[in-house]
Coordinates of C-alpha atoms in Angstrom, one line a residue:
X381 CA 0.0 0.0 0.0
X382 CA 1.5 3.4 -1.0
X383 CA 1.9 6.2 1.6
X384 CA -0.7 8.5 0.0
X385 CA -3.4 5.9 0.4
X386 CA -2.5 5.2 4.1
X387 CA -2.6 9.0 4.7
X388 CA -6.0 9.2 3.0
X389 CA -7.3 6.2 5.1
X390 CA -6.0 7.9 8.3
X391 CA -7.8 11.1 7.5
X392 CA -11.0 9.2 6.6
X393 CA -10.9 7.2 9.8
X394 CA -9.8 9.9 12.3
X395 CA -10.8 13.2 10.7
X396 CA -14.1 13.5 12.6
X397 CA -12.4 12.8 15.9
X398 CA -9.8 15.4 15.2
X399 CA -12.5 17.9 14.3
X400 CA -14.3 17.2 17.6
X401 CA -11.0 17.6 19.5
X402 CA -10.4 20.9 17.6
X403 CA -13.9 22.1 18.6
X404 CA -13.3 21.4 22.2
X405 CA -9.9 23.0 22.0
X406 CA -10.8 26.1 20.0
X407 CA -14.4 26.6 21.3
X408 CA -16.0 27.0 17.9
X409 CA -16.3 24.9 14.7
X410 CA -14.7 27.4 12.4
X411 CA -11.4 27.6 14.3
X412 CA -11.6 23.8 14.8
X413 CA -11.7 23.2 11.1
X414 CA -8.7 25.5 10.6
X415 CA -6.7 23.7 13.3
X416 CA -7.5 20.3 11.7
X417 CA -6.6 21.5 8.2
X418 CA -3.3 23.1 9.3
X419 CA -2.4 20.0 11.4
X420 CA -3.1 17.6 8.5
X421 CA -1.0 19.7 6.2
X422 CA 1.9 19.4 8.6
X423 CA 1.2 15.7 9.2
X424 CA 1.2 15.1 5.4
X425 CA 4.6 16.8 5.0
X426 CA 6.1 14.5 7.6
X427 CA 3.9 11.4 7.0
X428 CA 6.6 8.9 6.2
X429 CA 8.6 9.7 9.4
X430 CA 5.5 9.9 11.7
X431 CA 3.9 6.8 10.3
X432 CA 7.0 4.8 10.8
X433 CA 7.8 6.0 14.4
X434 CA 4.8 7.4 16.2
X435 CA 1.1 7.5 16.5
X436 CA -0.1 9.9 13.7
X437 CA -3.2 10.9 15.7
X438 CA -1.0 11.9 18.6
X439 CA 1.2 13.9 16.3
X440 CA -1.9 15.7 14.8
X441 CA -3.4 16.4 18.2
X442 CA -0.1 17.8 19.6
X443 CA 0.3 19.9 16.4
X444 CA -3.3 21.2 16.9
X445 CA -2.6 22.2 20.5
X446 CA 0.5 24.0 19.5
X447 CA -1.2 25.8 16.6
X448 CA -4.0 26.8 19.0
X449 CA -1.5 28.3 21.5
X450 CA 0.4 30.1 18.7
X451 CA -2.9 31.7 17.5
X452 CA -3.7 32.6 21.1
X453 CA -0.3 34.3 21.5
X454 CA -0.7 36.2 18.3
X455 CA -4.3 37.4 19.0
X456 CA -5.0 37.8 22.7
X457 CA -8.8 38.3 22.3
X458 CA -11.3 36.2 20.5
X459 CA -15.1 36.3 19.9
X460 CA -16.7 33.0 20.6
X461 CA -20.3 32.2 19.6
X462 CA -22.4 29.1 20.1
X463 CA -24.3 29.7 16.9
X464 CA -24.0 27.0 14.4
X465 CA -22.6 27.7 11.0
X466 CA -24.9 27.8 8.0
X467 CA -25.3 24.4 6.4
X468 CA -25.4 20.8 7.5
X469 CA -24.1 19.6 10.9
X470 CA -24.0 16.0 11.9
X471 CA -22.7 16.0 15.5
X472 CA -25.4 16.2 18.1
X473 CA -24.9 19.3 20.2
X474 CA -25.1 18.9 24.0
X475 CA -28.2 19.8 25.9
X476 CA -29.0 21.2 29.3
X477 CA -26.1 21.1 31.9
X478 CA -23.6 19.8 29.4
X479 CA -24.3 22.6 26.9
X480 CA -24.0 25.1 29.8
X481 CA -20.6 23.6 30.6
X482 CA -19.5 23.8 26.9
X483 CA -20.6 27.4 26.8
X484 CA -18.8 28.2 30.0
X485 CA -15.7 26.5 28.7
X486 CA -15.8 28.7 25.6
X487 CA -15.7 31.8 27.8
X488 CA -12.4 30.8 29.4
X489 CA -9.2 32.4 28.2
X490 CA -7.4 30.3 25.6
X491 CA -4.6 29.2 27.9
X492 CA -7.0 28.0 30.6
X493 CA -9.3 26.3 28.2
X494 CA -6.3 24.5 26.5
X495 CA -5.0 23.3 29.9
X496 CA -8.4 21.8 30.8
X497 CA -8.8 20.2 27.4
X498 CA -5.4 18.6 27.6
X499 CA -6.0 17.5 31.2
X500 CA -9.5 16.1 30.9
X501 CA -10.1 15.4 27.2
X502 CA -6.6 14.2 26.4
X503 CA -5.9 12.9 29.9
X504 CA -2.3 14.3 30.0
X505 CA -0.4 14.8 33.2
X506 CA 0.7 18.3 34.3
X507 CA 4.3 17.6 33.1
X508 CA 3.0 16.4 29.7
X509 CA 0.8 19.5 29.4
X510 CA 3.7 21.7 30.4
X511 CA 5.8 20.1 27.7
X512 CA 3.2 20.6 25.0
X513 CA 2.5 24.2 25.9
X514 CA 6.1 25.2 26.8
X515 CA 5.2 26.4 30.3
X516 CA 6.0 25.1 33.8
X517 CA 4.0 22.5 35.6
X518 CA 3.2 25.1 38.3
X519 CA 1.7 27.3 35.6
X520 CA -0.4 24.4 34.4
X521 CA -1.8 23.8 37.9
X522 CA -2.5 27.4 38.5
X523 CA -4.3 27.8 35.1
X524 CA -6.3 24.7 35.7
X525 CA -7.3 25.9 39.2
X526 CA -8.4 29.3 37.9
X527 CA -10.3 27.7 35.0
X528 CA -12.1 25.2 37.2
X529 CA -13.0 28.1 39.6
X530 CA -14.5 30.0 36.7
X531 CA -16.4 27.0 35.5
X532 CA -17.8 26.3 39.0
X533 CA -19.0 29.8 39.3
X534 CA -20.5 29.8 35.8
X535 CA -22.3 26.4 36.0
X536 CA -22.7 25.6 39.7
X537 CA -25.3 22.8 39.1
X538 CA -23.5 21.1 36.2
X539 CA -20.1 20.9 38.0
X540 CA -21.2 20.9 41.6
X541 CA -24.2 18.6 41.8
X542 CA -26.0 18.4 45.1
X543 CA -25.2 15.2 47.0
X544 CA -28.0 12.6 47.0
X545 CA -28.9 11.6 50.5
X546 CA -29.8 8.0 51.1
X547 CA -32.2 6.5 53.7
X548 CA -31.0 6.9 57.3
X549 CA -31.3 3.6 58.9

C-alpha cells in the first residue's frame, strides 16, 4: 500500500475525531476546522517519518494544541459564539447542563481552556501539558485551578451537583 493511500485512510478514519478535538480546544467549529486543516498539512509533510515511528493521531493532536496556542499568543482576544454555521451539521450538540458547561468552557481564556482540554479530554499529566505548551507544571496547575473556579462559578449545578442523600437507617 502506498503512503498516500495510508494517509487518506487515516484522514477518513480519524478526521471526525480530530475535528471534535479541535472544537473542544478552540471553542468554535470554524477555528476547529482551521486547526485540523493546518495540522493535517503538517502531518502530510512528515507522514513517512511519523507513520514509521509514532502514532499519527497523537502527532496531529499535539500539532493542533501548539497551533492553537500560537494563535492565542498572536491574537489575545477572540469572539466565541455558540451559533451553528450555516449548512449541514452531523454532530449532536449537548443539551442542558452539558451545553452550559461547553458554553462556560468557551468563555475561558485560551490558555486556561487549553490546559483543561489537555488534562480532561486528552488525559495528559501536568508535566506532559507543560511540555506541549512550553510552560512550567506550576503554571499548568494554576491555570487549571483558575479555569475550574470560573467553570464552577458559571455552572454551579453542572459541575457541583447536590449530593444525593440515602435513607437513614
